[in-house]
Amino acid sequence: WQATDLTMEIIDPMNGEVMVKVPDTQESEIKPFVERMKSCPRSGLHNPLKNPERYNVIGAACARAAEEMRKPDVQYFFARLIQRLTPKSWVQAKGEPTITRKFLENYSCDQVRFLARSFGVPGDHTGQTSTGIRMPFGGCGVVTPFNFPLEIPALQTMSAVFMGNQVTTKVDEKVQLCIEQFLRMMHHSGLPKTDVDLIYCKGPVMNKILVDGNARMTLFTGSQAIAEKLCQDLRGRVKLEDAGFDWKVLGADVDDVDYVAWQADQDAYAFSGQKCSAQSMLFVHENWNKAGIVEKLADLASKRNLDDLTIGPVMTWTTQRFLDHVEACLKIPGAKLAFGGKPLEGHSIPERYGAVQPTAVRVPIESLQDRAAFKTATIELFGPFQVIVDWKEGQLPLVLEMLNAMENHLTAGVVSNDIRFLNEVLGKTISGTTYAGLRAKTTAAPQQHWFGPSGDPRAGGIHTPEAIKLCWSSHREIIYDFGPVADGWVGVQS
């Protein structure tokens, strides 16, 4: 751990008071990080043929860390820290250490080496075998946002380490204290200190480290604009879990209306809508309108409050910017305010953050056929906002056209138990993590399934062995050919 010449003041999102000071690394101080990244061998810190004992060391560290995170005081510490850095309800806050602990349990002991499982194919003659193995990239980067200060950076950093990479991790400085505490716990649990460099800095400084350090792979979670910049600066050596403007379609079959309304409220407004998987556009079939789904949504949204943080500060949109976007959506022909659209009252949230009611604007699907209107309606507002689109029987082709015209394809939900309807929608869309069935959601991805976008060769994922191997290793083929050379062999030139 090293000090820096300058520090950054991190303010309390609930009252604007300075909460903590953290290092503010400048470009003049990045040389050790750059040299570490550049000096990591292309073959990594370990691979199936080099230092394989490290698979066991890291697996054992994960087992001990999971045991630590099972302790109630440790779980409380992380949940409370998350809640202080980026205010969310207690249920939302304590979910992160739970998923992180389960992830560590999943990759304890031999499970790390199982990620590097090889395969062999018989050759053309005696002594020849082709073998496929998983190789690391070397010096890599992890860059993650504010909204999940423990789960995303912890899981991606450890995933990179599993496969043999040396990692430099940067989290949004507002919340990075959380991953620092996690890394200290991992060191306590036996993770080698050679494996991860953690840096407090602003985005441009990290960008320079990645470029000057010739990062072999960088996992970026965050805004689409920065993702595209990194793709150019790093010459495509990236995996992205970038912006998510996520849709949900309610089919014609109506059932369990109260449950579906509750899930839609959770998807759109839990953690004030600040999830890349948050429900951004809800396509409501006319049958669900007759069942009063929008009215039930409005009632649920009205119960969210600052006291239990079921609504809270919007960390990346000011109140005025939020309200300006609502007004822009209301200018779409036929649009109307379904509920919300007003600032929160009686709070001390600083002006740099947003403080707004859960909001929905209702738009006829026909109006979204206008390109300008569609562009406005599909701007990702990282806050408690969604667009409700009304559609009728016979308009499914138009719905599908809208879904596929969206820029991002992270998560989606198809609420229906009609198998033919599900197959048609699922077969003609591409969202990487899609929930299907009456209980379909868009959020709350647990550790046991893939979470990531689709339809883009740069798409990265998290949680599963498939995600880890895709993001953090590459395939290498080794062909062993020991002989013997056949008796009487005669070489013929060709």
Short mmCIF file of N, CA, C and O in Angstrom, two decimals, residues 336-453:
data_model
loop_
_atom_site.label_atom_id
_atom_site.label_comp_id
_atom_site.label_asym_id
_atom_site.label_seq_id
_atom_site.Cartn_x
_atom_site.Cartn_y
_atom_site.Cartn_z
N LYS A 336 -47.95 10.38 -22.16
CA LYS A 336 -48.50 10.99 -20.95
C LYS A 336 -47.76 10.45 -19.74
O LYS A 336 -47.16 9.36 -19.77
N LEU A 337 -47.80 11.23 -18.67
CA LEU A 337 -47.14 10.82 -17.44
C LEU A 337 -48.00 9.78 -16.73
O LEU A 337 -49.16 10.05 -16.39
N ALA A 338 -47.43 8.59 -16.51
CA ALA A 338 -48.18 7.54 -15.82
C ALA A 338 -48.16 7.77 -14.31
O ALA A 338 -49.18 7.63 -13.63
N PHE A 339 -47.00 8.12 -13.78
CA PHE A 339 -46.88 8.46 -12.35
C PHE A 339 -45.48 9.05 -12.12
O PHE A 339 -44.59 8.96 -12.96
N GLY A 340 -45.32 9.69 -10.95
CA GLY A 340 -44.04 10.27 -10.59
C GLY A 340 -43.80 11.59 -11.29
O GLY A 340 -44.70 12.42 -11.44
N GLY A 341 -42.55 11.82 -11.68
CA GLY A 341 -42.20 13.03 -12.41
C GLY A 341 -41.95 14.24 -11.55
O GLY A 341 -41.91 15.37 -12.06
N LYS A 342 -41.76 14.04 -10.23
CA LYS A 342 -41.53 15.18 -9.35
C LYS A 342 -40.29 14.94 -8.49
O LYS A 342 -39.92 13.79 -8.22
N PRO A 343 -39.65 16.02 -8.03
CA PRO A 343 -38.50 15.86 -7.12
C PRO A 343 -38.96 15.31 -5.77
O PRO A 343 -40.12 15.52 -5.35
N LEU A 344 -38.07 14.60 -5.09
CA LEU A 344 -38.34 14.20 -3.72
C LEU A 344 -38.29 15.43 -2.81
O LEU A 344 -37.61 16.41 -3.11
N GLU A 345 -39.00 15.36 -1.72
CA GLU A 345 -39.04 16.47 -0.77
C GLU A 345 -38.53 16.02 0.59
O GLU A 345 -38.49 14.83 0.90
N GLY A 346 -38.12 17.01 1.39
CA GLY A 346 -37.72 16.73 2.76
C GLY A 346 -36.46 15.90 2.89
O GLY A 346 -36.42 14.92 3.64
N HIS A 347 -35.41 16.28 2.16
CA HIS A 347 -34.16 15.51 2.20
C HIS A 347 -32.98 16.48 2.17
O HIS A 347 -33.15 17.70 1.98
N SER A 348 -31.78 15.93 2.34
CA SER A 348 -30.56 16.74 2.28
C SER A 348 -29.58 16.17 1.26
O SER A 348 -28.36 16.35 1.38
N ILE A 349 -30.09 15.47 0.26
CA ILE A 349 -29.25 14.92 -0.81
C ILE A 349 -28.60 16.09 -1.56
O ILE A 349 -29.29 17.02 -1.96
N PRO A 350 -27.29 16.07 -1.76
CA PRO A 350 -26.62 17.20 -2.43
C PRO A 350 -27.05 17.35 -3.88
O PRO A 350 -27.48 16.39 -4.53
N GLU A 351 -26.93 18.57 -4.40
CA GLU A 351 -27.43 18.89 -5.73
C GLU A 351 -26.71 18.14 -6.85
O GLU A 351 -27.26 17.98 -7.93
N ARG A 352 -25.50 17.68 -6.59
CA ARG A 352 -24.77 16.97 -7.63
C ARG A 352 -25.43 15.62 -7.95
O ARG A 352 -25.13 15.02 -8.98
N TYR A 353 -26.29 15.16 -7.06
CA TYR A 353 -27.02 13.91 -7.28
C TYR A 353 -28.49 14.20 -7.55
O TYR A 353 -28.99 15.29 -7.28
N GLY A 354 -29.20 13.21 -8.05
CA GLY A 354 -30.62 13.35 -8.29
C GLY A 354 -31.44 12.89 -7.10
O GLY A 354 -31.02 12.03 -6.33
N ALA A 355 -32.62 13.46 -6.95
CA ALA A 355 -33.55 13.06 -5.89
C ALA A 355 -34.96 13.18 -6.47
O ALA A 355 -35.56 14.26 -6.46
N VAL A 356 -35.47 12.09 -7.02
CA VAL A 356 -36.72 12.12 -7.77
C VAL A 356 -37.62 10.93 -7.41
O VAL A 356 -37.14 9.88 -6.98
N GLN A 357 -38.89 11.12 -7.63
CA GLN A 357 -39.85 10.04 -7.43
C GLN A 357 -39.68 8.96 -8.51
O GLN A 357 -39.26 9.25 -9.63
N PRO A 358 -40.02 7.70 -8.19
CA PRO A 358 -40.11 6.69 -9.25
C PRO A 358 -41.08 7.18 -10.33
O PRO A 358 -42.20 7.61 -10.01
N THR A 359 -40.65 7.12 -11.57
CA THR A 359 -41.38 7.79 -12.65
C THR A 359 -41.57 6.85 -13.83
O THR A 359 -40.71 6.03 -14.15
N ALA A 360 -42.72 7.00 -14.50
CA ALA A 360 -42.98 6.27 -15.74
C ALA A 360 -43.71 7.17 -16.71
O ALA A 360 -44.64 7.90 -16.33
N VAL A 361 -43.31 7.15 -17.97
CA VAL A 361 -43.99 7.85 -19.05
C VAL A 361 -44.59 6.79 -19.96
O VAL A 361 -43.94 5.81 -20.32
N ARG A 362 -45.84 7.01 -20.33
CA ARG A 362 -46.58 6.04 -21.14
C ARG A 362 -46.64 6.53 -22.59
O ARG A 362 -47.00 7.68 -22.85
N VAL A 363 -46.28 5.64 -23.53
CA VAL A 363 -46.16 6.03 -24.93
C VAL A 363 -46.85 4.98 -25.81
O VAL A 363 -46.63 3.78 -25.63
N PRO A 364 -47.67 5.40 -26.79
CA PRO A 364 -48.25 4.43 -27.74
C PRO A 364 -47.15 3.87 -28.63
O PRO A 364 -46.24 4.59 -29.05
N ILE A 365 -47.24 2.58 -28.94
CA ILE A 365 -46.18 1.96 -29.74
C ILE A 365 -46.07 2.60 -31.12
O ILE A 365 -44.98 2.70 -31.69
N GLU A 366 -47.20 3.07 -31.66
CA GLU A 366 -47.17 3.68 -32.99
C GLU A 366 -46.26 4.90 -33.04
O GLU A 366 -45.60 5.17 -34.05
N SER A 367 -46.20 5.65 -31.93
CA SER A 367 -45.39 6.87 -31.89
C SER A 367 -43.90 6.56 -31.98
O SER A 367 -43.11 7.39 -32.43
N LEU A 368 -43.49 5.36 -31.54
CA LEU A 368 -42.08 5.01 -31.54
C LEU A 368 -41.57 4.60 -32.91
O LEU A 368 -40.38 4.35 -33.09
N GLN A 369 -42.47 4.57 -33.90
CA GLN A 369 -42.03 4.30 -35.26
C GLN A 369 -41.28 5.49 -35.85
O GLN A 369 -40.54 5.35 -36.82
N ASP A 370 -41.48 6.65 -35.25
CA ASP A 370 -40.70 7.82 -35.62
C ASP A 370 -39.30 7.68 -35.03
O ASP A 370 -39.14 7.47 -33.83
N ARG A 371 -38.27 7.81 -35.88
CA ARG A 371 -36.90 7.55 -35.44
C ARG A 371 -36.47 8.47 -34.31
O ARG A 371 -35.82 8.03 -33.35
N ALA A 372 -36.82 9.74 -34.40
CA ALA A 372 -36.42 10.69 -33.35
C ALA A 372 -37.09 10.37 -32.02
O ALA A 372 -36.47 10.44 -30.96
N ALA A 373 -38.37 10.01 -32.10
CA ALA A 373 -39.10 9.65 -30.88
C ALA A 373 -38.50 8.40 -30.25
O ALA A 373 -38.33 8.32 -29.02
N PHE A 374 -38.18 7.42 -31.07
CA PHE A 374 -37.60 6.17 -30.56
C PHE A 374 -36.25 6.44 -29.90
O PHE A 374 -35.95 5.90 -28.83
N LYS A 375 -35.46 7.30 -30.52
CA LYS A 375 -34.15 7.63 -29.95
C LYS A 375 -34.29 8.29 -28.59
O LYS A 375 -33.55 7.98 -27.64
N THR A 376 -35.26 9.19 -28.46
CA THR A 376 -35.49 9.85 -27.17
C THR A 376 -35.96 8.85 -26.12
O THR A 376 -35.47 8.84 -24.99
N ALA A 377 -36.90 8.00 -26.51
CA ALA A 377 -37.49 7.07 -25.55
C ALA A 377 -36.51 6.01 -25.08
O ALA A 377 -36.70 5.42 -24.01
N THR A 378 -35.48 5.73 -25.87
CA THR A 378 -34.55 4.65 -25.52
C THR A 378 -33.22 5.17 -24.98
O THR A 378 -32.24 4.43 -24.92
N ILE A 379 -33.16 6.42 -24.57
CA ILE A 379 -31.98 6.92 -23.85
C ILE A 379 -31.94 6.25 -22.48
O ILE A 379 -32.94 6.23 -21.76
N GLU A 380 -30.80 5.69 -22.14
CA GLU A 380 -30.69 5.03 -20.84
C GLU A 380 -30.55 6.07 -19.74
O GLU A 380 -29.54 6.76 -19.66
N LEU A 381 -31.57 6.17 -18.92
CA LEU A 381 -31.54 7.04 -17.76
C LEU A 381 -31.22 6.15 -16.57
O LEU A 381 -32.05 5.32 -16.16
N PHE A 382 -30.03 6.31 -15.99
CA PHE A 382 -29.60 5.44 -14.91
C PHE A 382 -30.22 5.94 -13.61
O PHE A 382 -29.57 6.53 -12.76
N GLY A 383 -31.53 5.69 -13.48
CA GLY A 383 -32.27 6.16 -12.33
C GLY A 383 -33.66 5.57 -12.33
O GLY A 383 -33.99 4.70 -13.16
N PRO A 384 -34.55 6.02 -11.44
CA PRO A 384 -35.88 5.42 -11.29
C PRO A 384 -36.86 5.89 -12.37
O PRO A 384 -37.79 6.65 -12.11
N PHE A 385 -36.64 5.41 -13.58
CA PHE A 385 -37.44 5.86 -14.72
C PHE A 385 -37.64 4.71 -15.69
O PHE A 385 -36.72 3.93 -15.94
N GLN A 386 -38.86 4.61 -16.25
CA GLN A 386 -39.11 3.64 -17.31
C GLN A 386 -40.15 4.22 -18.28
O GLN A 386 -40.92 5.12 -17.93
N VAL A 387 -40.13 3.67 -19.47
CA VAL A 387 -41.12 4.01 -20.48
C VAL A 387 -42.06 2.82 -20.62
O VAL A 387 -41.62 1.68 -20.79
N ILE A 388 -43.37 3.08 -20.49
CA ILE A 388 -44.39 2.04 -20.65
C ILE A 388 -44.99 2.17 -22.04
O ILE A 388 -45.48 3.24 -22.42
N VAL A 389 -44.91 1.09 -22.81
CA VAL A 389 -45.38 1.09 -24.20
C VAL A 389 -46.60 0.20 -24.31
O VAL A 389 -46.56 -0.99 -23.98
N ASP A 390 -47.71 0.77 -24.77
CA ASP A 390 -48.94 0.01 -24.95
C ASP A 390 -48.95 -0.65 -26.32
O ASP A 390 -48.67 -0.02 -27.34
N TRP A 391 -49.28 -1.97 -26.33
CA TRP A 391 -49.41 -2.66 -27.62
C TRP A 391 -50.63 -3.58 -27.60
O TRP A 391 -51.15 -3.93 -26.54
N LYS A 392 -51.09 -3.92 -28.80
CA LYS A 392 -52.33 -4.69 -28.95
C LYS A 392 -52.08 -5.97 -29.73
O LYS A 392 -51.03 -6.17 -30.34
N GLU A 393 -53.10 -6.83 -29.72
CA GLU A 393 -53.05 -8.06 -30.51
C GLU A 393 -52.78 -7.71 -31.97
O GLU A 393 -53.35 -6.76 -32.51
N GLY A 394 -51.88 -8.46 -32.60
CA GLY A 394 -51.52 -8.21 -33.99
C GLY A 394 -50.32 -7.30 -34.15
O GLY A 394 -49.83 -7.12 -35.28
N GLN A 395 -49.82 -6.72 -33.05
CA GLN A 395 -48.69 -5.81 -33.14
C GLN A 395 -47.36 -6.42 -32.70
O GLN A 395 -46.36 -5.71 -32.57
N LEU A 396 -47.33 -7.73 -32.51
CA LEU A 396 -46.09 -8.36 -32.08
C LEU A 396 -44.93 -8.11 -33.05
O LEU A 396 -43.81 -7.84 -32.60
N PRO A 397 -45.14 -8.17 -34.37
CA PRO A 397 -44.01 -7.85 -35.27
C PRO A 397 -43.43 -6.46 -35.02
O PRO A 397 -42.21 -6.28 -35.11
N LEU A 398 -44.28 -5.51 -34.69
CA LEU A 398 -43.80 -4.15 -34.39
C LEU A 398 -43.03 -4.13 -33.08
O LEU A 398 -41.99 -3.46 -32.97
N VAL A 399 -43.53 -4.89 -32.09
CA VAL A 399 -42.80 -4.99 -30.83
C VAL A 399 -41.40 -5.56 -31.06
O VAL A 399 -40.40 -5.03 -30.58
N LEU A 400 -41.32 -6.64 -31.83
CA LEU A 400 -40.03 -7.27 -32.10
C LEU A 400 -39.09 -6.32 -32.85
O LEU A 400 -37.88 -6.29 -32.60
N GLU A 401 -39.65 -5.54 -33.75
CA GLU A 401 -38.84 -4.55 -34.47
C GLU A 401 -38.24 -3.55 -33.49
O GLU A 401 -37.07 -3.18 -33.61
N MET A 402 -39.03 -3.11 -32.52
CA MET A 402 -38.53 -2.17 -31.52
C MET A 402 -37.43 -2.80 -30.66
O MET A 402 -36.40 -2.18 -30.39
N LEU A 403 -37.64 -4.03 -30.25
CA LEU A 403 -36.67 -4.69 -29.38
C LEU A 403 -35.32 -4.82 -30.06
O LEU A 403 -34.27 -4.60 -29.44
N ASN A 404 -35.33 -5.17 -31.32
CA ASN A 404 -34.08 -5.40 -32.04
C ASN A 404 -33.44 -4.10 -32.52
O ASN A 404 -32.26 -4.10 -32.90
N ALA A 405 -34.19 -3.01 -32.50
CA ALA A 405 -33.62 -1.71 -32.89
C ALA A 405 -32.85 -1.06 -31.76
O ALA A 405 -32.11 -0.10 -31.98
N MET A 406 -33.01 -1.59 -30.53
CA MET A 406 -32.29 -1.01 -29.39
C MET A 406 -30.81 -1.27 -29.52
O MET A 406 -30.37 -2.28 -30.08
N GLU A 407 -30.01 -0.37 -28.96
CA GLU A 407 -28.55 -0.44 -29.11
C GLU A 407 -27.94 -1.52 -28.23
O GLU A 407 -26.97 -2.16 -28.61
N ASN A 408 -28.49 -1.72 -27.05
CA ASN A 408 -27.90 -2.63 -26.07
C ASN A 408 -28.78 -3.86 -25.87
O ASN A 408 -30.00 -3.78 -25.95
N HIS A 409 -28.13 -4.97 -25.58
CA HIS A 409 -28.87 -6.22 -25.45
C HIS A 409 -28.32 -7.01 -24.26
O HIS A 409 -27.75 -8.09 -24.41
N LEU A 410 -28.53 -6.43 -23.07
CA LEU A 410 -28.02 -7.04 -21.85
C LEU A 410 -29.04 -8.00 -21.24
O LEU A 410 -28.89 -9.20 -21.33
N THR A 411 -30.11 -7.45 -20.62
CA THR A 411 -31.12 -8.33 -20.03
C THR A 411 -32.49 -8.04 -20.63
O THR A 411 -32.73 -6.99 -21.24
N ALA A 412 -33.39 -8.98 -20.43
CA ALA A 412 -34.76 -8.84 -20.94
C ALA A 412 -35.66 -9.81 -20.19
O ALA A 412 -35.20 -10.79 -19.60
N GLY A 413 -36.96 -9.52 -20.23
CA GLY A 413 -37.95 -10.41 -19.64
C GLY A 413 -39.13 -10.60 -20.57
O GLY A 413 -39.61 -9.63 -21.17
N VAL A 414 -39.58 -11.83 -20.70
CA VAL A 414 -40.76 -12.14 -21.50
C VAL A 414 -41.77 -12.80 -20.57
O VAL A 414 -41.61 -13.97 -20.19
N VAL A 415 -42.80 -12.04 -20.18
CA VAL A 415 -43.75 -12.50 -19.17
C VAL A 415 -44.91 -13.20 -19.86
O VAL A 415 -45.84 -12.54 -20.37
N SER A 416 -44.85 -14.51 -19.88
CA SER A 416 -45.91 -15.29 -20.51
C SER A 416 -45.63 -16.76 -20.24
O SER A 416 -44.47 -17.18 -20.12
N ASN A 417 -46.69 -17.56 -20.15
CA ASN A 417 -46.54 -19.01 -20.10
C ASN A 417 -47.04 -19.66 -21.38
O ASN A 417 -47.22 -20.87 -21.45
N ASP A 418 -47.25 -18.84 -22.42
CA ASP A 418 -47.64 -19.33 -23.73
C ASP A 418 -46.37 -19.74 -24.47
O ASP A 418 -45.58 -18.90 -24.91
N ILE A 419 -46.16 -21.05 -24.64
CA ILE A 419 -44.91 -21.56 -25.20
C ILE A 419 -44.67 -21.02 -26.61
O ILE A 419 -43.55 -20.65 -26.97
N ARG A 420 -45.69 -20.97 -27.44
CA ARG A 420 -45.50 -20.49 -28.80
C ARG A 420 -45.11 -19.02 -28.83
O ARG A 420 -44.24 -18.61 -29.60
N PHE A 421 -45.73 -18.23 -27.96
CA PHE A 421 -45.37 -16.81 -27.87
C PHE A 421 -43.93 -16.66 -27.38
O PHE A 421 -43.14 -15.89 -27.95
N LEU A 422 -43.57 -17.42 -26.35
CA LEU A 422 -42.21 -17.36 -25.83
C LEU A 422 -41.20 -17.72 -26.91
O LEU A 422 -40.19 -17.04 -27.08
N ASN A 423 -41.47 -18.81 -27.63
CA ASN A 423 -40.52 -19.24 -28.65
C ASN A 423 -40.34 -18.19 -29.74
O ASN A 423 -39.23 -17.98 -30.24
N GLU A 424 -41.45 -17.54 -30.10
CA GLU A 424 -41.33 -16.53 -31.15
C GLU A 424 -40.49 -15.34 -30.68
O GLU A 424 -39.61 -14.87 -31.41
N VAL A 425 -40.76 -14.86 -29.47
CA VAL A 425 -40.01 -13.71 -28.97
C VAL A 425 -38.55 -14.08 -28.71
O VAL A 425 -37.63 -13.36 -29.10
N LEU A 426 -38.32 -15.22 -28.06
CA LEU A 426 -36.95 -15.62 -27.75
C LEU A 426 -36.15 -15.91 -29.01
O LEU A 426 -34.96 -15.59 -29.10
N GLY A 427 -36.81 -16.50 -30.01
CA GLY A 427 -36.12 -16.85 -31.24
C GLY A 427 -35.77 -15.66 -32.11
O GLY A 427 -34.89 -15.76 -32.98
N LYS A 428 -36.43 -14.53 -31.89
CA LYS A 428 -36.22 -13.36 -32.75
C LYS A 428 -35.59 -12.18 -32.01
O LYS A 428 -35.59 -11.06 -32.51
N THR A 429 -35.03 -12.43 -30.80
CA THR A 429 -34.32 -11.40 -30.04
C THR A 429 -32.99 -11.97 -29.58
O THR A 429 -32.73 -13.17 -29.71
N ILE A 430 -32.13 -11.10 -29.01
CA ILE A 430 -30.76 -11.54 -28.73
C ILE A 430 -30.24 -11.16 -27.35
O ILE A 430 -29.05 -11.37 -27.07
N SER A 431 -31.04 -10.62 -26.46
CA SER A 431 -30.52 -10.16 -25.17
C SER A 431 -29.79 -11.30 -24.45
O SER A 431 -30.27 -12.42 -24.37
N GLY A 432 -28.59 -10.97 -23.91
CA GLY A 432 -27.71 -12.00 -23.38
C GLY A 432 -28.23 -12.74 -22.18
O GLY A 432 -27.95 -13.93 -22.00
N THR A 433 -28.97 -12.07 -21.31
CA THR A 433 -29.56 -12.71 -20.13
C THR A 433 -31.06 -12.44 -20.19
O THR A 433 -31.52 -11.33 -19.89
N THR A 434 -31.82 -13.44 -20.61
CA THR A 434 -33.26 -13.27 -20.84
C THR A 434 -34.04 -14.19 -19.92
O THR A 434 -33.78 -15.40 -19.88
N TYR A 435 -34.97 -13.62 -19.20
CA TYR A 435 -35.84 -14.39 -18.30
C TYR A 435 -37.18 -14.61 -19.01
O TYR A 435 -37.74 -13.67 -19.58
N ALA A 436 -37.68 -15.84 -18.96
CA ALA A 436 -38.88 -16.17 -19.70
C ALA A 436 -39.85 -16.96 -18.83
O ALA A 436 -39.45 -17.85 -18.08
N GLY A 437 -41.14 -16.62 -18.94
CA GLY A 437 -42.17 -17.26 -18.13
C GLY A 437 -42.92 -16.22 -17.33
O GLY A 437 -42.57 -15.03 -17.30
N LEU A 438 -43.96 -16.65 -16.66
CA LEU A 438 -44.81 -15.70 -15.94
C LEU A 438 -44.03 -14.94 -14.87
O LEU A 438 -44.34 -13.79 -14.56
N ARG A 439 -42.99 -15.56 -14.29
CA ARG A 439 -42.21 -14.92 -13.24
C ARG A 439 -40.97 -14.21 -13.79
O ARG A 439 -40.05 -13.90 -13.04
N ALA A 440 -40.94 -13.93 -15.08
CA ALA A 440 -39.76 -13.32 -15.70
C ALA A 440 -39.46 -11.96 -15.08
O ALA A 440 -40.35 -11.18 -14.75
N LYS A 441 -38.17 -11.67 -14.98
CA LYS A 441 -37.68 -10.41 -14.43
C LYS A 441 -36.65 -9.84 -15.39
O LYS A 441 -36.42 -10.37 -16.48
N THR A 442 -35.97 -8.77 -15.02
CA THR A 442 -34.79 -8.31 -15.76
C THR A 442 -33.59 -8.17 -14.84
O THR A 442 -32.46 -8.10 -15.31
N THR A 443 -33.82 -8.12 -13.52
CA THR A 443 -32.74 -7.86 -12.57
C THR A 443 -32.53 -9.03 -11.63
O THR A 443 -33.19 -10.06 -11.72
N ALA A 444 -31.59 -8.82 -10.69
CA ALA A 444 -31.31 -9.77 -9.60
C ALA A 444 -30.61 -11.02 -10.09
O ALA A 444 -30.93 -12.12 -9.69
N ALA A 445 -29.60 -10.86 -10.95
CA ALA A 445 -28.84 -12.01 -11.45
C ALA A 445 -28.04 -12.64 -10.31
O ALA A 445 -27.15 -12.00 -9.75
N PRO A 446 -28.31 -13.89 -9.97
CA PRO A 446 -27.54 -14.57 -8.92
C PRO A 446 -26.26 -15.18 -9.48
O PRO A 446 -25.99 -15.12 -10.69
N GLN A 447 -25.47 -15.76 -8.59
CA GLN A 447 -24.14 -16.23 -8.97
C GLN A 447 -24.17 -17.51 -9.81
O GLN A 447 -23.15 -17.87 -10.41
N GLN A 448 -25.31 -18.16 -9.94
CA GLN A 448 -25.30 -19.45 -10.62
C GLN A 448 -25.58 -19.38 -12.12
O GLN A 448 -25.51 -20.40 -12.79
N HIS A 449 -25.91 -18.20 -12.64
CA HIS A 449 -26.11 -18.16 -14.08
C HIS A 449 -25.36 -17.00 -14.72
O HIS A 449 -24.99 -16.02 -14.08
N TRP A 450 -25.12 -17.16 -16.02
CA TRP A 450 -24.43 -16.14 -16.82
C TRP A 450 -25.17 -14.82 -16.74
O TRP A 450 -26.40 -14.76 -16.81
N PHE A 451 -24.40 -13.75 -16.61
CA PHE A 451 -24.97 -12.41 -16.71
C PHE A 451 -24.06 -11.61 -17.63
O PHE A 451 -22.88 -11.39 -17.33
N GLY A 452 -24.61 -11.17 -18.76
CA GLY A 452 -23.84 -10.39 -19.71
C GLY A 452 -24.63 -10.20 -20.98
O GLY A 452 -25.65 -10.85 -21.21
N PRO A 453 -24.17 -9.27 -21.83
CA PRO A 453 -24.87 -8.99 -23.08
C PRO A 453 -24.60 -10.06 -24.14
O PRO A 453 -23.81 -10.98 -23.94
#
